[in-house]
mmCIF file of C-alpha atoms in Angstrom:
data_model
loop_
_atom_site.group_PDB
_atom_site.id
_atom_site.type_symbol
_atom_site.label_atom_id
_atom_site.label_comp_id
_atom_site.label_asym_id
_atom_site.label_seq_id
_atom_site.Cartn_x
_atom_site.Cartn_y
_atom_site.Cartn_z
ATOM 1 C CA MET C 1 144.831 74.170 243.111
ATOM 2 C CA GLY C 2 145.026 70.409 243.357
ATOM 3 C CA ALA C 3 142.357 67.830 242.675
ATOM 4 C CA SER C 4 138.670 68.715 242.640
ATOM 5 C CA LEU C 5 136.042 66.733 244.601
ATOM 6 C CA SER C 6 132.717 65.524 243.259
ATOM 7 C CA LYS C 7 129.947 63.675 245.078
ATOM 8 C CA GLU C 8 127.838 61.052 243.434
ATOM 9 C CA GLY C 9 125.234 58.958 245.305
ATOM 10 C CA GLY C 10 126.588 59.711 248.768
ATOM 11 C CA GLY C 11 130.197 58.803 247.964
ATOM 12 C CA SER C 12 133.033 61.031 246.924
ATOM 13 C CA THR C 13 135.512 60.650 244.113
ATOM 14 C CA ILE C 14 138.606 62.580 243.276
ATOM 15 C CA GLY C 15 138.434 64.185 239.843
ATOM 16 C CA PRO C 16 141.329 65.189 237.574
ATOM 17 C CA GLY C 17 143.549 68.056 238.665
ATOM 18 C CA LEU C 18 146.261 70.232 237.202
ATOM 19 C CA GLY C 19 148.779 67.446 237.693
ATOM 20 C CA ASP C 20 146.867 65.280 235.246
ATOM 21 C CA ILE C 21 147.190 67.676 232.316
ATOM 22 C CA PRO C 22 149.634 66.218 229.754
ATOM 23 C CA GLU C 23 152.928 68.031 229.576
ATOM 24 C CA SER C 24 152.534 68.488 225.819
ATOM 25 C CA CYS C 25 149.230 70.331 226.344
ATOM 26 C CA VAL C 26 150.812 72.610 228.951
ATOM 27 C CA ALA C 27 153.660 73.371 226.538
ATOM 28 C CA CYS C 28 151.136 74.424 223.861
ATOM 29 C CA VAL C 29 149.575 76.888 226.316
ATOM 30 C CA PHE C 30 152.992 78.212 227.382
ATOM 31 C CA MET C 31 153.734 79.283 223.794
ATOM 32 C CA TYR C 32 151.125 82.044 224.254
ATOM 33 C CA LEU C 33 152.556 83.291 227.551
ATOM 34 C CA THR C 34 155.466 85.569 228.370
ATOM 35 C CA PRO C 35 158.709 84.158 229.849
ATOM 36 C CA PRO C 36 158.016 85.603 233.339
ATOM 37 C CA GLU C 37 154.564 83.989 233.313
ATOM 38 C CA ILE C 38 156.062 80.649 232.245
ATOM 39 C CA CYS C 39 158.640 80.736 235.038
ATOM 40 C CA ASN C 40 155.949 81.479 237.647
ATOM 41 C CA LEU C 41 153.705 78.641 236.482
ATOM 42 C CA ALA C 42 156.640 76.206 236.427
ATOM 43 C CA ARG C 43 156.422 76.044 240.226
ATOM 44 C CA LEU C 44 152.945 74.475 240.240
ATOM 45 C CA ASN C 45 153.777 70.819 239.568
ATOM 46 C CA HIS C 46 155.966 68.366 237.680
ATOM 47 C CA ALA C 47 154.072 68.651 234.369
ATOM 48 C CA PHE C 48 154.260 72.441 234.372
ATOM 49 C CA ARG C 49 157.927 72.321 235.335
ATOM 50 C CA GLY C 50 158.694 69.939 232.491
ATOM 51 C CA ALA C 51 156.782 72.037 229.952
ATOM 52 C CA ALA C 52 158.610 75.159 231.154
ATOM 53 C CA SER C 53 161.907 73.537 230.105
ATOM 54 C CA SER C 54 160.705 72.477 226.661
ATOM 55 C CA ASP C 55 162.935 73.528 223.755
ATOM 56 C CA ALA C 56 159.820 74.066 221.623
ATOM 57 C CA VAL C 57 158.438 76.599 224.125
ATOM 58 C CA TRP C 58 161.616 78.624 224.410
ATOM 59 C CA GLU C 59 162.471 78.496 220.728
ATOM 60 C CA SER C 60 159.154 80.245 220.086
ATOM 61 C CA LYS C 61 160.347 83.091 222.354
ATOM 62 C CA LEU C 62 163.784 83.471 220.750
ATOM 63 C CA PRO C 63 164.517 85.687 217.718
ATOM 64 C CA HIS C 64 164.698 83.589 214.563
ATOM 65 C CA ASN C 65 168.367 84.502 214.128
ATOM 66 C CA TYR C 66 169.437 83.842 217.718
ATOM 67 C CA GLN C 67 172.468 81.865 216.492
ATOM 68 C CA ASP C 68 173.808 85.079 214.938
ATOM 69 C CA LEU C 69 173.363 86.879 218.250
ATOM 70 C CA LEU C 70 175.306 84.164 220.067
ATOM 71 C CA HIS C 71 178.402 85.045 218.028
ATOM 72 C CA PHE C 72 178.580 88.247 220.099
ATOM 73 C CA TYR C 73 178.693 86.190 223.290
ATOM 74 C CA SER C 74 182.178 84.846 223.954
ATOM 75 C CA SER C 75 181.532 83.148 227.305
ATOM 76 C CA PRO C 76 183.463 79.854 227.742
ATOM 77 C CA PRO C 77 180.329 77.644 228.195
ATOM 78 C CA LEU C 78 179.516 78.227 224.522
ATOM 79 C CA GLU C 79 180.994 75.558 222.307
ATOM 80 C CA GLU C 80 181.640 76.202 218.639
ATOM 81 C CA ASN C 81 180.258 73.720 216.157
ATOM 82 C CA ASN C 82 182.875 73.620 213.395
ATOM 83 C CA ASP C 83 180.455 72.026 210.922
ATOM 84 C CA ASP C 84 178.141 75.011 210.542
ATOM 85 C CA ASN C 85 180.091 77.681 212.396
ATOM 86 C CA THR C 86 177.320 78.211 214.948
ATOM 87 C CA TYR C 87 177.194 77.917 218.716
ATOM 88 C CA GLN C 88 175.297 75.331 220.698
ATOM 89 C CA ILE C 89 174.082 75.417 224.304
ATOM 90 C CA SER C 90 172.410 72.599 226.232
ATOM 91 C CA SER C 91 168.855 73.995 225.970
ATOM 92 C CA LYS C 92 166.877 76.808 224.355
ATOM 93 C CA LYS C 93 165.925 78.019 227.820
ATOM 94 C CA ASP C 94 169.636 78.488 228.609
ATOM 95 C CA ILE C 95 170.074 80.421 225.361
ATOM 96 C CA TYR C 96 167.188 82.732 226.267
ATOM 97 C CA ALA C 97 168.655 83.292 229.727
ATOM 98 C CA ARG C 98 172.096 84.112 228.296
ATOM 99 C CA LEU C 99 170.798 86.510 225.667
ATOM 100 C CA SER C 100 168.621 88.267 228.261
ATOM 101 C CA ARG C 101 171.818 89.333 229.980
ATOM 102 C CA SER C 102 173.800 92.188 228.506
ATOM 103 C CA ILE C 103 176.336 91.403 225.795
ATOM 104 C CA PHE C 104 178.992 94.089 225.273
ATOM 105 C CA PHE C 105 180.982 94.420 222.053
ATOM 106 C CA ASP C 106 183.001 97.018 220.130
ATOM 107 C CA ASP C 107 185.418 97.422 223.071
ATOM 108 C CA GLY C 108 182.504 97.602 225.491
ATOM 109 C CA ASN C 109 180.953 100.645 223.801
ATOM 110 C CA LYS C 110 177.912 98.834 222.436
ATOM 111 C CA GLU C 111 175.498 96.664 224.391
ATOM 112 C CA VAL C 112 172.753 94.308 223.231
ATOM 113 C CA TRP C 113 170.229 92.254 225.184
ATOM 114 C CA LEU C 114 166.839 90.563 224.871
ATOM 115 C CA ASP C 115 163.883 92.159 226.608
ATOM 116 C CA ARG C 116 162.892 89.558 229.219
ATOM 117 C CA VAL C 117 159.156 89.906 228.547
ATOM 118 C CA SER C 118 158.868 90.268 224.777
ATOM 119 C CA GLY C 119 162.141 88.687 223.625
ATOM 120 C CA GLY C 120 162.804 91.739 221.442
ATOM 121 C CA VAL C 121 166.412 92.703 220.682
ATOM 122 C CA CYS C 122 167.462 96.005 222.317
ATOM 123 C CA MET C 123 170.697 97.914 221.847
ATOM 124 C CA ALA C 124 172.506 100.800 223.529
ATOM 125 C CA ILE C 125 175.393 102.662 221.857
ATOM 126 C CA SER C 126 177.697 104.691 224.078
ATOM 127 C CA ALA C 127 178.767 108.225 223.253
ATOM 128 C CA LYS C 128 182.302 106.778 223.392
ATOM 129 C CA SER C 129 181.704 105.016 220.065
ATOM 130 C CA MET C 130 180.412 108.142 218.293
ATOM 131 C CA SER C 131 182.251 110.775 216.290
ATOM 132 C CA ILE C 132 181.810 114.036 218.215
ATOM 133 C CA THR C 133 183.192 117.302 216.861
ATOM 134 C CA GLY C 134 185.774 118.706 219.290
ATOM 135 C CA ILE C 135 185.575 115.814 221.772
ATOM 136 C CA GLU C 136 189.368 115.636 222.067
ATOM 137 C CA ASP C 137 189.605 119.263 223.292
ATOM 138 C CA ARG C 138 188.809 119.597 227.011
ATOM 139 C CA ARG C 139 187.933 123.267 226.498
ATOM 140 C CA TYR C 140 184.806 122.062 224.691
ATOM 141 C CA TRP C 141 184.000 118.590 226.002
ATOM 142 C CA ASN C 142 184.893 116.263 228.858
ATOM 143 C CA TRP C 143 183.814 112.826 230.099
ATOM 144 C CA ILE C 144 181.844 112.568 233.347
ATOM 145 C CA PRO C 145 181.801 109.240 235.266
ATOM 146 C CA THR C 146 178.294 108.411 236.482
ATOM 147 C CA ASP C 147 176.144 105.459 237.502
ATOM 148 C CA GLU C 148 173.214 107.033 235.609
ATOM 149 C CA SER C 149 174.555 105.598 232.364
ATOM 150 C CA ARG C 150 174.655 101.941 231.289
ATOM 151 C CA PHE C 151 178.258 102.654 230.257
ATOM 152 C CA ASN C 152 179.158 104.536 233.476
ATOM 153 C CA VAL C 153 180.283 107.635 231.559
ATOM 154 C CA VAL C 154 178.642 110.473 229.611
ATOM 155 C CA ALA C 155 179.996 113.276 227.423
ATOM 156 C CA PHE C 156 179.452 116.812 228.762
ATOM 157 C CA LEU C 157 179.557 119.811 226.436
ATOM 158 C CA HIS C 158 180.994 123.029 227.896
ATOM 159 C CA GLN C 159 180.672 125.237 224.833
ATOM 160 C CA VAL C 160 181.005 124.983 221.043
ATOM 161 C CA TRP C 161 179.882 126.916 218.004
ATOM 162 C CA TRP C 162 179.595 123.872 215.762
ATOM 163 C CA PHE C 163 177.764 120.921 217.322
ATOM 164 C CA GLU C 164 177.778 117.588 215.467
ATOM 165 C CA VAL C 165 177.552 113.942 216.567
ATOM 166 C CA ASP C 166 177.630 110.970 214.180
ATOM 167 C CA GLY C 167 177.480 107.220 214.743
ATOM 168 C CA VAL C 168 177.022 103.920 212.942
ATOM 169 C CA VAL C 169 176.218 100.342 213.920
ATOM 170 C CA ARG C 170 176.134 97.113 211.896
ATOM 171 C CA PHE C 171 174.148 94.330 213.506
ATOM 172 C CA PRO C 172 171.993 91.281 212.609
ATOM 173 C CA PHE C 173 168.721 92.751 213.880
ATOM 174 C CA PRO C 174 165.825 90.254 213.689
ATOM 175 C CA ALA C 175 162.910 91.211 211.435
ATOM 176 C CA GLY C 176 160.741 93.934 212.943
ATOM 177 C CA ILE C 177 160.173 97.659 213.372
ATOM 178 C CA TYR C 178 162.720 99.540 215.494
ATOM 179 C CA THR C 179 162.859 103.000 217.058
ATOM 180 C CA LEU C 180 166.123 104.938 217.411
ATOM 181 C CA SER C 181 166.482 107.678 220.019
ATOM 182 C CA PHE C 182 169.187 109.848 221.621
ATOM 183 C CA ARG C 183 169.355 110.000 225.433
ATOM 184 C CA LEU C 184 170.261 113.571 226.454
ATOM 185 C CA HIS C 185 170.322 115.695 229.582
ATOM 186 C CA ILE C 186 170.178 119.495 229.805
ATOM 187 C CA GLY C 187 172.453 120.795 232.559
ATOM 188 C CA LYS C 188 175.372 119.272 234.444
ATOM 189 C CA PHE C 189 174.366 116.916 237.268
ATOM 190 C CA SER C 190 176.302 115.765 240.327
ATOM 191 C CA ARG C 191 175.760 114.500 243.869
ATOM 192 C CA ARG C 192 176.221 116.600 246.982
ATOM 193 C CA LEU C 193 175.683 115.168 250.446
ATOM 194 C CA GLY C 194 173.900 112.224 248.872
ATOM 195 C CA ARG C 195 171.482 114.368 246.893
ATOM 196 C CA ARG C 196 171.323 114.772 243.105
ATOM 197 C CA VAL C 197 171.771 118.402 242.041
ATOM 198 C CA CYS C 198 171.889 120.051 238.609
ATOM 199 C CA ASP C 199 173.861 123.079 237.488
ATOM 200 C CA PHE C 200 172.426 125.022 234.550
ATOM 201 C CA GLY C 201 175.042 127.785 234.600
ATOM 202 C CA GLN C 202 176.609 126.609 231.338
ATOM 203 C CA THR C 203 173.332 125.787 229.602
ATOM 204 C CA HIS C 204 172.788 128.113 226.658
ATOM 205 C CA GLY C 205 172.079 128.209 222.947
ATOM 206 C CA TRP C 206 169.440 125.489 222.709
ATOM 207 C CA VAL C 207 166.423 127.815 222.575
ATOM 208 C CA LYS C 208 167.614 129.790 219.534
ATOM 209 C CA SER C 209 167.812 126.997 216.964
ATOM 210 C CA PRO C 210 166.540 123.400 216.934
ATOM 211 C CA VAL C 211 168.780 120.345 216.847
ATOM 212 C CA HIS C 212 168.451 118.263 213.685
ATOM 213 C CA PHE C 213 168.299 114.469 214.130
ATOM 214 C CA GLU C 214 168.736 111.946 211.303
ATOM 215 C CA LEU C 215 168.948 108.217 210.708
ATOM 216 C CA SER C 216 169.520 106.154 207.577
ATOM 217 C CA THR C 217 169.886 102.447 206.873
ATOM 218 C CA SER C 218 171.889 100.391 204.395
ATOM 219 C CA ASP C 219 168.735 99.616 202.390
ATOM 220 C CA GLY C 220 167.840 103.282 201.840
ATOM 221 C CA GLN C 221 165.422 104.034 204.686
ATOM 222 C CA GLN C 222 165.649 107.536 206.151
ATOM 223 C CA ALA C 223 164.058 109.504 208.960
ATOM 224 C CA SER C 224 164.692 112.936 210.441
ATOM 225 C CA CYS C 225 163.226 115.423 212.872
ATOM 226 C CA GLU C 226 164.027 118.706 214.604
ATOM 227 C CA CYS C 227 163.619 119.581 218.250
ATOM 228 C CA TYR C 228 164.460 122.423 220.640
ATOM 229 C CA LEU C 229 166.388 120.800 223.466
ATOM 230 C CA ASP C 230 165.698 123.623 225.898
ATOM 231 C CA GLU C 231 162.696 125.841 226.426
ATOM 232 C CA ALA C 232 162.382 129.529 227.150
ATOM 233 C CA GLU C 233 162.697 130.559 230.767
ATOM 234 C CA ARG C 234 159.598 129.732 232.807
ATOM 235 C CA ASP C 235 158.351 131.382 235.954
ATOM 236 C CA ASP C 236 158.524 129.637 239.324
ATOM 237 C CA THR C 237 155.126 127.973 238.884
ATOM 238 C CA ASN C 238 155.918 126.515 235.439
ATOM 239 C CA ILE C 239 159.220 124.695 235.659
ATOM 240 C CA ASN C 240 161.004 123.850 232.432
ATOM 241 C CA PRO C 241 160.198 120.118 232.009
ATOM 242 C CA LYS C 242 163.283 119.439 229.891
ATOM 243 C CA ARG C 243 165.822 120.476 232.503
ATOM 244 C CA GLY C 244 167.311 118.241 235.152
ATOM 245 C CA SER C 245 166.263 114.849 233.790
ATOM 246 C CA TRP C 246 167.242 112.394 231.082
ATOM 247 C CA ILE C 247 165.061 112.591 227.969
ATOM 248 C CA ASP C 248 164.883 110.170 225.055
ATOM 249 C CA TYR C 249 164.565 112.093 221.791
ATOM 250 C CA LYS C 250 162.996 109.861 219.170
ATOM 251 C CA VAL C 251 164.698 110.230 215.782
ATOM 252 C CA GLY C 252 162.519 107.815 213.817
ATOM 253 C CA GLU C 253 161.800 104.212 212.917
ATOM 254 C CA PHE C 254 163.253 101.693 210.488
ATOM 255 C CA ILE C 255 162.098 98.283 209.294
ATOM 256 C CA VAL C 256 164.173 95.106 209.133
ATOM 257 C CA THR C 257 163.002 92.204 206.945
ATOM 258 C CA ASP C 258 163.924 88.527 207.026
ATOM 259 C CA SER C 259 166.033 89.008 203.885
ATOM 260 C CA GLN C 260 168.522 91.271 205.697
ATOM 261 C CA PRO C 261 171.275 89.251 207.438
ATOM 262 C CA THR C 262 172.942 92.454 208.695
ATOM 263 C CA THR C 263 171.592 95.999 208.884
ATOM 264 C CA GLU C 264 173.753 99.120 208.957
ATOM 265 C CA VAL C 265 172.218 102.094 210.748
ATOM 266 C CA ARG C 266 173.741 105.578 210.633
ATOM 267 C CA PHE C 267 172.543 108.318 212.970
ATOM 268 C CA SER C 268 173.420 111.908 213.767
ATOM 269 C CA MET C 269 172.438 115.033 215.652
ATOM 270 C CA LYS C 270 173.543 118.512 214.568
ATOM 271 C CA GLN C 271 173.137 122.151 215.448
ATOM 272 C CA ILE C 272 175.473 124.018 213.111
ATOM 273 C CA ASP C 273 174.033 127.522 213.320
ATOM 274 C CA CYS C 274 177.280 129.371 213.992
ATOM 275 C CA THR C 275 175.584 132.661 214.920
ATOM 276 C CA HIS C 276 175.659 131.622 218.570
ATOM 277 C CA SER C 277 177.444 129.167 220.861
ATOM 278 C CA LYS C 278 175.790 126.352 222.801
ATOM 279 C CA GLY C 279 176.689 124.362 225.885
ATOM 280 C CA GLY C 280 175.556 122.636 229.054
ATOM 281 C CA LEU C 281 174.463 119.348 227.438
ATOM 282 C CA CYS C 282 175.131 115.731 228.478
ATOM 283 C CA LEU C 283 175.126 113.003 225.843
ATOM 284 C CA ASP C 284 174.707 109.470 227.169
ATOM 285 C CA ALA C 285 173.848 107.021 224.400
ATOM 286 C CA VAL C 286 171.705 106.078 221.440
ATOM 287 C CA TYR C 287 169.048 103.419 221.988
ATOM 288 C CA ILE C 288 167.573 101.100 219.373
ATOM 289 C CA VAL C 289 164.567 99.115 220.616
ATOM 290 C CA PRO C 290 161.532 97.410 219.053
ATOM 291 C CA SER C 291 158.870 100.068 218.494
ATOM 292 C CA ASP C 292 156.130 98.098 220.248
ATOM 293 C CA LEU C 293 158.365 97.754 223.317
ATOM 294 C CA ARG C 294 158.999 101.507 223.414
ATOM 295 C CA GLU C 295 155.258 102.164 223.181
ATOM 296 C CA ARG C 296 154.557 99.656 225.972
ATOM 297 C CA ARG C 297 157.047 101.358 228.279
ATOM 298 C CA ARG C 298 155.577 104.766 227.449
ATOM 299 C CA ARG C 299 152.092 103.553 228.450
ATOM 300 C CA GLU C 300 153.464 102.112 231.690
ATOM 301 C CA ILE C 301 155.031 105.470 232.560
ATOM 302 C CA LEU C 302 151.765 107.313 231.881
ATOM 303 C CA LYS C 303 149.726 105.034 234.163
#
């Protein structure tokens, strides 16, 4: 992909190539590309490499309130600027790289990171940070260590009559539309001889009444839905698709505007029909991600 050749009157001349494109022009093009595309093109030549380190390019990929996000990152290389109480790093590219890695807060029970492609802010909230009815009684609930969770532990429900989970998060989400969902698993999973197996012996009560999901925000937005977590018994040729795998149950969407420095989001899931008990459910986390990112991932799965 170097210089091009042109012949004129029997001679040959070397025309302009990629290396002759001004770095400022390359940087303008990079503003329309994704970070992975920019990093790949940076290997072509010196001009592309210089443009790929431009603060202007990477600032266009960062959330507008990235300085607020840096307050959640307490790594020593960050130096506090006492004049404006913000944090400074050597380059915007370094900031993007840092924020793309997971940042844990609230005693490690909440995690936030930038999606490496879109730059959207994503969050995961562990079951450990939620208020769960009866969680302190091992007759009803217990914690299961697992590498299938970002937090390495999930809550497993043995049996209760009154099922209720509540949570709240306050965070400087950048402006945008976000989707909140619960990550749940029907049945108790484990590994035997290196293979993943599921036990549905304690799974009951989820086909009789739906679970009610809700979310609300500090500026008055609300969303709710109902869903049966389990399905009626199927025959051998029609396996229940909700058993044996993690499923994200979408609760709803909320909108954040530029005028909101911090957004409080409350969420819950309930099944309080006391005419029957329920059990055999794993609760991992709540996810809050940009809605367009969730839709993109859904399309990728369907391909």
